[in-house]
XYZ file of N, CA, C and O in Angstrom:
676
model
N 112.710 -37.857 29.502
C 112.850 -38.956 30.243
C 111.679 -39.912 30.068
O 111.696 -41.216 30.017
N 110.231 -39.525 29.841
C 109.098 -40.174 29.634
C 109.468 -40.951 28.329
O 108.811 -42.223 28.483
N 109.776 -40.591 27.313
C 109.899 -41.179 25.885
C 111.098 -42.439 26.335
O 110.572 -43.416 25.863
N 111.929 -42.154 26.877
C 113.079 -43.357 27.096
C 112.513 -44.282 27.945
O 112.682 -45.644 27.536
N 111.516 -44.019 28.993
C 111.082 -44.938 29.629
C 109.986 -46.147 28.860
O 110.047 -47.233 28.852
N 109.089 -45.485 28.061
C 108.316 -46.080 27.382
C 109.106 -46.720 26.055
O 108.486 -48.025 25.620
N 110.069 -46.186 25.476
C 110.794 -46.924 24.373
C 111.412 -48.191 25.092
O 111.467 -49.469 24.393
N 112.119 -48.037 26.394
C 112.583 -49.324 26.876
C 111.317 -50.078 27.171
O 111.545 -51.485 26.960
N 110.394 -50.038 27.644
C 109.113 -50.889 27.935
C 108.815 -51.479 26.749
O 108.420 -52.718 26.874
N 108.266 -50.745 25.701
C 108.179 -51.089 24.201
C 109.451 -52.391 23.876
O 108.912 -53.399 23.484
N 110.516 -52.077 23.983
C 111.402 -52.614 23.410
C 111.599 -54.126 24.376
O 111.551 -55.393 23.806
N 111.467 -54.021 25.688
C 111.304 -55.274 26.489
C 110.241 -56.136 26.277
O 110.263 -57.274 26.194
N 109.085 -55.544 25.986
C 107.854 -56.356 25.721
C 107.651 -56.882 24.300
O 107.143 -57.872 24.092
N 108.642 -56.520 23.440
C 108.666 -56.892 22.081
C 109.547 -58.162 21.895
O 109.759 -58.765 20.945
N 110.470 -58.168 23.007
C 111.805 -59.127 22.859
C 111.148 -60.573 23.215
O 110.262 -60.647 24.050
N 111.368 -61.501 22.277
C 110.699 -62.819 22.493
C 111.497 -63.604 23.517
O 112.720 -63.678 23.540
N 110.736 -64.053 24.593
C 111.209 -64.867 25.516
C 110.808 -66.299 25.305
O 109.628 -66.527 25.365
N 111.784 -67.512 25.462
C 111.260 -68.605 25.129
C 110.347 -69.202 26.314
O 110.711 -68.866 27.399
N 109.385 -69.599 25.966
C 108.732 -70.442 26.666
C 108.882 -71.750 27.320
O 108.693 -72.057 28.332
N 109.677 -72.513 26.225
C 110.019 -73.920 26.524
C 111.266 -73.943 25.739
O 111.474 -73.559 24.762
N 112.156 -75.224 25.932
C 113.281 -75.708 24.985
C 113.236 -77.214 25.050
O 112.876 -77.881 25.871
N 113.173 -77.652 23.803
C 113.434 -78.903 23.613
C 115.046 -79.280 23.204
O 115.369 -78.557 22.192
N 115.542 -80.204 23.842
C 116.992 -80.570 23.501
C 116.757 -82.210 23.087
O 116.158 -82.975 23.734
N 117.471 -82.413 21.841
C 117.010 -83.862 21.261
C 118.134 -84.380 20.565
O 119.160 -83.606 20.257
N 118.244 -85.684 20.418
C 119.110 -86.465 19.626
C 118.199 -87.094 18.722
O 117.465 -87.904 19.079
N 118.645 -87.422 17.300
C 117.859 -88.304 16.499
C 118.753 -88.960 15.771
O 120.078 -88.527 15.240
N 118.444 -90.088 15.191
C 119.079 -90.956 14.102
C 118.245 -91.047 12.792
O 116.953 -90.949 13.004
N 118.837 -90.774 11.580
C 117.987 -90.910 10.373
C 118.570 -91.778 9.413
O 119.696 -92.145 9.234
N 117.593 -92.076 8.326
C 118.052 -93.126 7.272
C 117.576 -92.447 6.091
O 116.295 -91.916 6.140
N 118.345 -92.112 5.136
C 118.202 -91.300 3.853
C 118.276 -91.919 2.641
O 119.121 -92.829 2.431
N 117.464 -91.604 1.700
C 117.902 -92.000 0.105
C 118.595 -90.582 -0.225
O 118.310 -89.552 0.035
N 119.849 -90.820 -0.769
C 120.843 -89.753 -0.985
C 121.234 -89.679 -2.366
O 121.239 -90.674 -3.130
N 121.293 -88.427 -3.138
C 121.510 -88.390 -4.406
C 122.636 -87.075 -4.538
O 122.388 -85.843 -4.052
N 123.716 -87.270 -5.344
C 124.683 -86.348 -5.356
C 124.866 -86.217 -7.070
O 125.400 -87.324 -7.406
N 124.086 -85.137 -7.666
C 124.013 -85.034 -9.117
C 123.175 -86.482 -9.470
O 122.041 -86.285 -9.154
N 123.879 -87.250 -10.091
C 123.305 -88.422 -10.672
C 123.621 -89.590 -9.875
O 123.308 -90.747 -10.370
N 124.637 -89.331 -8.963
C 125.099 -90.829 -8.113
C 124.014 -90.730 -6.842
O 123.832 -90.060 -6.168
N 123.573 -91.957 -6.836
C 122.684 -92.467 -5.846
C 123.374 -93.142 -4.807
O 124.563 -94.019 -4.996
N 122.836 -93.127 -3.488
C 123.219 -93.831 -2.385
C 122.404 -93.739 -1.226
O 121.325 -93.296 -1.451
N 122.838 -94.302 0.144
C 122.141 -94.214 1.252
C 122.839 -93.552 2.349
O 124.212 -93.606 2.326
N 122.025 -92.823 3.092
C 122.925 -92.045 4.247
C 122.302 -92.221 5.457
O 121.025 -92.493 5.792
N 123.361 -92.519 6.515
C 122.764 -92.864 8.048
C 123.404 -91.467 8.613
O 124.554 -91.065 8.602
N 122.335 -90.799 9.270
C 122.712 -89.604 10.136
C 122.650 -89.590 11.547
O 121.521 -90.290 12.209
N 122.937 -88.784 12.473
C 122.912 -88.626 13.822
C 122.927 -87.009 13.772
O 123.737 -86.449 13.367
N 121.779 -86.661 14.553
C 121.634 -85.145 14.600
C 121.616 -84.799 16.164
O 120.818 -85.644 16.914
N 122.159 -83.824 16.714
C 122.017 -83.276 17.960
C 121.517 -81.882 17.920
O 122.133 -81.189 17.223
N 120.464 -81.662 18.604
C 119.631 -80.221 18.401
C 118.974 -79.737 19.656
O 118.667 -80.567 20.654
N 118.709 -78.515 19.629
C 117.795 -77.787 20.601
C 116.966 -76.906 19.680
O 117.099 -76.341 18.809
N 115.638 -76.696 20.510
C 114.636 -75.890 19.716
C 114.138 -74.920 20.870
O 113.730 -75.556 21.815
N 114.092 -73.633 20.691
C 113.308 -72.732 21.762
C 111.968 -72.352 21.110
O 111.973 -71.865 20.051
N 110.834 -72.343 22.016
C 109.551 -72.050 21.615
C 109.202 -71.070 22.089
O 109.355 -70.655 23.356
N 108.465 -70.140 21.453
C 108.325 -68.562 21.600
C 106.791 -68.508 21.626
O 106.100 -69.379 21.743
N 106.170 -67.153 21.660
C 104.856 -66.846 21.652
C 104.351 -67.574 20.113
O 104.775 -67.605 19.338
N 103.083 -68.125 20.569
C 102.288 -68.647 19.629
C 102.905 -69.861 19.126
O 102.548 -70.352 17.904
N 103.647 -70.568 19.846
C 104.363 -71.808 19.431
C 105.365 -71.668 18.270
O 105.840 -72.871 17.722
N 105.920 -70.846 18.044
C 106.746 -70.358 16.865
C 108.248 -70.866 17.366
O 108.458 -70.554 18.702
N 109.146 -71.617 16.701
C 110.277 -72.037 17.461
C 111.492 -71.579 16.374
O 111.491 -71.250 15.195
N 112.755 -71.548 16.955
C 113.896 -71.468 16.408
C 115.013 -72.563 17.039
O 114.888 -72.346 18.182
N 115.883 -73.055 16.124
C 116.655 -74.114 16.866
C 118.020 -74.002 16.064
O 118.101 -73.268 15.345
N 118.662 -74.905 16.417
C 120.160 -75.178 15.938
C 120.289 -76.805 16.022
O 119.947 -77.372 17.128
N 120.989 -77.142 15.109
C 121.197 -78.658 15.035
C 122.934 -78.899 14.508
O 123.247 -78.147 13.592
N 123.468 -80.084 15.006
C 124.667 -80.452 14.388
C 124.349 -81.995 13.816
O 123.710 -82.467 14.440
N 124.958 -82.083 12.751
C 124.694 -83.374 11.791
C 125.864 -83.882 11.614
O 126.729 -83.239 10.951
N 125.834 -85.225 11.676
C 127.135 -86.227 11.175
C 126.535 -87.309 10.441
O 125.661 -87.944 10.893
N 126.801 -87.649 9.109
C 126.417 -88.589 8.402
C 127.670 -89.546 7.831
O 128.467 -89.039 7.409
N 127.064 -90.709 7.578
C 128.054 -91.785 6.662
C 127.137 -91.965 5.452
O 126.010 -92.116 5.383
N 127.884 -91.910 4.401
C 127.140 -92.061 3.076
C 127.738 -93.296 2.313
O 128.986 -93.542 2.110
N 126.814 -94.182 1.922
C 127.227 -95.290 1.028
C 126.666 -95.191 -0.271
O 125.575 -95.255 -0.477
N 127.551 -94.966 -1.283
C 127.281 -94.599 -2.703
C 127.009 -96.101 -3.420
O 127.673 -97.156 -3.233
N 126.046 -96.102 -4.310
C 125.835 -97.362 -5.203
C 127.185 -97.528 -6.162
O 127.104 -98.714 -6.657
N 127.820 -96.575 -6.477
C 128.863 -96.801 -7.309
C 130.156 -97.111 -6.757
O 130.429 -96.567 -5.708
N 131.193 -97.788 -7.178
C 132.555 -98.196 -6.801
C 133.245 -97.079 -7.031
O 134.412 -97.094 -6.583
N 132.835 -95.954 -7.821
C 134.092 -94.979 -8.031
C 134.223 -94.072 -6.689
O 135.273 -93.299 -6.656
N 133.013 -93.950 -5.981
C 133.025 -93.419 -4.481
C 132.902 -94.286 -3.619
O 132.050 -95.059 -3.657
N 133.838 -94.592 -2.712
C 133.752 -95.585 -1.794
C 133.502 -94.670 -0.337
O 133.572 -93.475 -0.448
N 133.022 -95.298 0.663
C 132.582 -94.560 1.795
C 132.898 -93.218 1.842
O 134.086 -92.427 1.466
N 131.963 -92.335 2.306
C 131.939 -91.152 2.464
C 131.314 -90.398 3.852
O 130.436 -91.027 4.381
N 131.603 -89.223 4.175
C 130.856 -88.691 5.073
C 130.656 -87.223 5.021
O 131.069 -86.508 4.214
N 129.697 -86.885 5.856
C 128.925 -85.446 5.730
C 128.906 -85.038 7.104
O 128.584 -85.535 8.165
N 129.212 -83.495 7.439
C 128.992 -82.803 8.578
C 128.176 -81.741 8.084
O 128.380 -80.940 7.052
N 127.341 -81.075 8.853
C 126.558 -80.193 8.923
C 125.957 -79.465 9.891
O 126.223 -79.946 11.144
N 125.497 -78.018 9.793
C 125.029 -77.396 10.835
C 123.462 -76.826 10.221
O 123.615 -76.262 9.086
N 122.452 -76.901 10.930
C 121.381 -76.475 10.323
C 120.509 -75.621 11.611
O 120.593 -75.671 12.655
N 119.567 -74.392 10.927
C 118.709 -74.019 11.772
C 117.198 -74.086 11.338
O 116.939 -73.667 10.287
N 116.485 -74.948 12.089
C 115.168 -75.074 11.692
C 114.314 -73.984 12.354
O 114.635 -73.438 13.648
N 113.480 -73.525 11.519
C 112.473 -72.425 12.057
C 111.117 -72.866 11.764
O 110.802 -73.033 10.376
N 110.249 -72.877 12.496
C 108.857 -73.280 12.322
C 107.849 -73.004 13.277
O 107.754 -72.157 14.202
N 106.924 -74.068 13.372
C 105.531 -73.764 14.316
C 105.248 -74.966 14.882
O 105.384 -75.994 14.173
N 104.853 -74.971 16.016
C 104.421 -76.311 16.812
C 102.909 -76.278 17.028
O 102.293 -75.313 17.300
N 102.312 -77.429 16.807
C 100.968 -77.645 16.800
C 100.542 -78.543 17.980
O 101.026 -79.721 17.592
N 99.824 -78.474 18.829
C 99.353 -79.403 19.795
C 98.382 -80.344 19.455
O 97.097 -79.521 19.326
N 98.130 -81.601 19.968
C 97.160 -82.612 19.720
C 96.493 -82.612 21.140
O 95.474 -82.975 21.481
N 97.580 -82.683 22.244
C 97.282 -82.947 23.509
C 98.441 -82.540 24.365
O 99.382 -81.809 23.712
N 98.148 -82.610 25.665
C 99.495 -81.968 26.358
C 100.771 -82.588 26.095
O 101.856 -81.932 26.256
N 100.976 -83.840 25.682
C 102.239 -84.409 25.428
C 102.499 -84.834 23.985
O 103.303 -85.575 23.639
N 101.426 -84.547 23.252
C 101.521 -84.978 21.728
C 101.501 -83.742 20.891
O 100.510 -82.908 20.846
N 102.490 -83.613 19.842
C 102.515 -82.406 18.923
C 103.164 -82.599 17.725
O 103.851 -83.711 17.382
N 103.050 -81.845 16.774
C 103.638 -81.777 15.422
C 104.249 -80.563 15.098
O 103.676 -79.400 15.458
N 105.453 -80.689 14.676
C 106.406 -79.417 14.308
C 106.553 -79.434 12.957
O 106.888 -80.407 12.379
N 106.289 -78.151 12.397
C 106.496 -77.983 10.896
C 107.324 -76.978 10.708
O 107.259 -75.943 11.375
N 108.332 -77.229 9.885
C 109.580 -76.190 9.778
C 110.192 -76.357 8.422
O 110.111 -77.066 7.720
N 111.097 -75.184 8.237
C 111.901 -74.769 7.172
C 113.392 -75.008 7.872
O 113.367 -74.709 8.975
N 114.348 -75.331 6.922
C 115.656 -75.132 7.562
C 116.654 -74.541 6.518
O 116.627 -74.779 5.309
N 117.644 -74.097 7.175
C 118.638 -73.602 6.255
C 120.005 -73.855 6.982
O 120.021 -74.022 8.307
N 121.179 -74.256 6.363
C 122.133 -74.652 6.998
C 123.555 -74.627 5.974
O 123.500 -74.179 4.903
N 124.348 -75.201 6.589
C 125.626 -75.402 5.894
C 126.248 -77.040 5.924
O 126.038 -77.485 6.998
N 126.769 -77.288 4.618
C 127.088 -78.885 4.751
C 128.423 -78.853 3.933
O 128.831 -78.241 3.105
N 129.084 -80.240 4.647
C 130.253 -80.071 4.216
C 130.596 -81.608 3.887
O 130.303 -82.543 4.699
N 130.886 -82.273 2.662
C 131.005 -83.477 2.309
C 132.275 -84.048 1.782
O 133.107 -83.247 0.974
N 132.912 -85.141 2.413
C 134.143 -85.694 2.172
C 133.803 -86.634 0.977
O 133.128 -87.677 1.461
N 134.337 -86.829 -0.302
C 133.991 -87.666 -1.144
C 135.427 -88.575 -1.336
O 136.528 -87.884 -1.698
N 135.420 -89.934 -1.284
C 136.589 -90.682 -1.293
C 136.611 -91.069 -2.706
O 136.207 -92.231 -3.051
N 136.983 -90.141 -3.510
C 137.076 -90.541 -5.179
C 138.335 -91.285 -5.434
O 139.478 -91.137 -4.744
N 138.445 -92.102 -6.286
C 139.744 -93.034 -6.613
C 140.127 -92.087 -8.055
O 139.184 -91.709 -8.934
N 141.380 -91.449 -8.067
C 142.546 -91.795 -7.084
C 142.470 -90.991 -6.047
O 143.461 -91.002 -5.164
N 141.853 -89.764 -5.701
C 142.051 -88.617 -4.815
C 140.815 -88.553 -3.929
O 139.600 -88.772 -4.329
N 140.980 -87.724 -2.801
C 139.694 -87.344 -2.084
C 139.349 -86.104 -2.377
O 140.279 -85.410 -2.862
N 138.108 -85.678 -2.130
C 137.678 -84.274 -2.503
C 136.771 -83.894 -1.468
O 135.900 -84.596 -1.031
N 136.771 -82.458 -0.803
C 135.859 -82.028 0.109
C 135.070 -80.987 -0.513
O 135.883 -80.086 -1.009
N 133.729 -81.140 -0.484
C 133.000 -79.875 -1.212
C 131.813 -79.576 -0.007
O 131.585 -80.259 0.928
N 131.603 -78.226 0.026
C 130.847 -77.579 1.082
C 129.977 -76.496 0.379
O 130.190 -76.076 -0.818
N 128.698 -76.280 1.130
C 127.997 -75.026 0.347
C 126.650 -75.176 1.198
O 126.616 -75.727 2.210
N 125.804 -74.218 0.941
C 124.610 -73.877 1.354
C 123.622 -74.855 1.542
O 123.274 -75.840 0.404
N 122.823 -75.237 2.538
C 121.633 -76.263 2.453
C 120.475 -75.592 3.088
O 120.299 -74.755 3.566
N 119.472 -76.362 2.346
C 118.067 -75.847 2.879
C 117.082 -76.943 2.678
O 117.297 -78.001 2.070
N 116.028 -76.928 3.385
C 114.790 -77.967 3.280
C 113.700 -77.537 3.968
O 113.438 -76.504 4.466
N 112.805 -78.616 4.162
C 111.379 -78.658 4.827
C 111.435 -79.908 5.519
O 112.107 -80.809 5.118
N 110.558 -80.010 6.751
C 110.315 -81.070 7.473
C 109.106 -81.087 8.457
O 108.968 -79.987 8.629
N 108.947 -82.258 9.045
C 107.986 -82.135 9.667
C 108.265 -83.407 11.014
O 108.725 -84.440 10.604
N 108.001 -83.097 12.425
C 108.287 -84.060 13.543
C 107.105 -84.137 14.293
O 106.353 -83.057 14.345
N 106.836 -85.258 14.470
C 105.569 -85.698 15.678
C 106.184 -86.158 16.688
O 107.088 -87.149 16.745
N 105.899 -85.432 17.829
C 106.179 -85.804 19.211
C 105.332 -86.571 20.083
O 104.050 -85.992 20.253
N 105.512 -87.559 20.582
C 104.706 -88.202 21.690
C 105.553 -88.363 22.991
O 106.485 -89.267 22.981
N 105.270 -87.680 24.038
C 105.831 -87.520 25.256
C 107.322 -87.177 24.957
O 107.522 -85.981 24.188
N 108.315 -87.909 25.133
C 109.743 -87.593 24.963
C 110.245 -88.178 23.683
O 111.415 -87.906 23.354
N 109.326 -88.976 22.887
C 109.965 -89.494 21.549
C 109.493 -88.643 20.518
O 108.421 -88.085 20.633
N 110.052 -88.687 19.396
C 109.724 -88.061 18.125
C 110.039 -88.736 16.884
O 110.997 -89.556 16.822
N 109.286 -88.656 15.720
C 109.503 -89.301 14.457
C 109.402 -88.142 13.661
O 108.429 -87.089 13.742
N 110.018 -88.433 12.410
C 109.834 -87.269 11.660
C 110.320 -87.759 10.039
O 111.067 -88.873 10.074
N 110.155 -86.823 9.309
C 110.614 -86.860 7.845
C 111.011 -85.338 7.652
O 110.532 -84.364 7.844
N 112.043 -85.349 6.610
C 112.589 -84.109 6.117
C 113.263 -84.396 4.699
O 113.797 -85.177 4.347
N 113.100 -83.181 4.023
C 113.752 -83.279 2.447
C 114.590 -82.126 2.570
O 114.328 -80.837 3.069
N 116.013 -82.400 2.112
C 116.837 -81.358 2.027
C 117.656 -81.125 0.619
O 117.632 -82.340 0.019
N 118.232 -80.014 0.375
C 118.915 -79.945 -0.898
C 120.232 -79.103 -0.489
O 120.104 -78.293 0.581
N 121.317 -79.319 -1.304
C 122.603 -78.497 -0.902
C 123.018 -78.088 -2.248
O 123.118 -78.937 -3.253
N 123.753 -77.045 -2.435
C 124.744 -76.708 -3.595
C 125.981 -76.709 -3.092
O 126.435 -75.985 -2.329
N 126.669 -77.809 -3.242
C 127.929 -78.093 -2.946
C 129.004 -77.901 -4.104
O 128.897 -78.145 -5.215
N 130.180 -77.323 -3.662
C 131.493 -76.974 -4.648
C 132.647 -76.545 -3.651
O 132.334 -76.247 -2.720
N 133.841 -76.560 -4.317
C 134.814 -75.979 -4.034
C 135.840 -75.197 -5.144
O 135.356 -75.149 -6.372
N 136.940 -75.024 -4.817
C 137.888 -74.403 -5.881
C 138.029 -75.433 -6.880
O 138.453 -74.932 -8.168
N 138.460 -76.617 -6.569
C 138.607 -77.727 -7.553
C 137.630 -77.951 -8.516
O 137.518 -78.418 -9.567
N 136.185 -77.633 -8.103
C 135.120 -78.056 -9.071
C 134.267 -76.636 -9.419
O 134.192 -75.844 -8.749
N 134.522 -76.494 -10.926
C 133.825 -75.288 -11.541
C 132.494 -75.378 -11.113
O 132.031 -74.376 -10.953
N 131.909 -76.453 -11.515
C 130.595 -76.517 -11.183
C 129.920 -77.116 -9.926
O 130.639 -77.800 -9.331
N 128.810 -76.420 -9.320
C 128.277 -77.037 -8.288
C 127.636 -78.163 -8.274
O 127.003 -78.404 -9.320
N 127.760 -78.893 -7.490
C 126.973 -80.235 -7.372
C 125.855 -80.235 -6.382
O 125.848 -79.666 -5.297
N 124.634 -80.581 -6.937
C 123.333 -80.619 -6.274
C 123.201 -81.875 -5.223
O 123.360 -82.970 -5.857
N 123.073 -81.726 -3.987
C 122.692 -82.924 -2.932
C 121.371 -83.011 -2.711
O 120.768 -81.780 -2.560
N 120.629 -83.985 -2.771
C 119.214 -84.023 -2.357
C 119.025 -85.213 -1.545
O 119.808 -86.509 -1.695
N 118.345 -85.048 -0.262
C 118.106 -86.135 0.584
C 116.708 -86.209 1.039
O 115.981 -85.138 1.173
N 116.101 -87.422 1.288
C 114.773 -87.448 1.931
C 114.951 -88.473 3.096
O 115.662 -89.460 3.013
N 115.007 -87.859 4.423
C 115.304 -88.587 5.452
C 114.122 -88.914 6.575
O 113.470 -88.209 6.622
N 114.370 -90.167 6.962
C 113.222 -90.610 8.008
C 114.131 -90.479 9.382
O 115.182 -91.116 9.400
N 113.285 -89.671 10.320
C 114.173 -89.567 11.644
C 113.186 -90.092 12.727
O 112.283 -90.299 12.857
N 114.153 -90.712 13.803
C 113.690 -91.021 15.053
C 114.474 -90.537 16.156
O 115.686 -90.701 16.071
N 113.650 -89.917 17.238
C 114.658 -89.157 18.184
C 114.059 -89.286 19.483
O 113.027 -89.813 19.830
N 114.812 -88.835 20.512
C 114.538 -88.703 21.995
C 114.834 -87.137 22.338
O 115.818 -86.539 22.179
N 113.792 -86.835 23.078
C 113.860 -85.291 23.631
C 114.244 -85.399 25.262
O 113.760 -86.237 25.972
N 115.489 -84.815 25.593
C 115.801 -84.759 26.763
C 115.053 -83.834 27.732
O 114.534 -82.857 27.485
């Protein structure tokens, strides 16, 4: 009985309980590259981060993007994704901080190829940093994805460098 009591106490004490949570919406502008095809990307992200002991965080994001390629072979395209940012927050003052994180996620891109459309999807990863001032945040992130489907024998590499501006609720 004593062992069970100590085990339960140890288990409960090691469980991470969130100290605070940020819910945010961000808009981003990216340089976008799919293999050797370049373009621009405009994104909207909706996300949340839970902050734990020693300011470590774990979050979740949903992302929707419009992509405009420089070539006429692909006309308007869009991308949908889900990301999990994992990182650490460093405070400058009570309402100013910087978050440094890695992220992993899943991305799906719809390409409007002439004469047919193609949807490719795959694993996404990257690094980022956000600076927060009160309820506002600005940031930059680098992401890559390995995208492909049954029609594509070769995986396509997607690369993005994104500047973000957001608001925390």
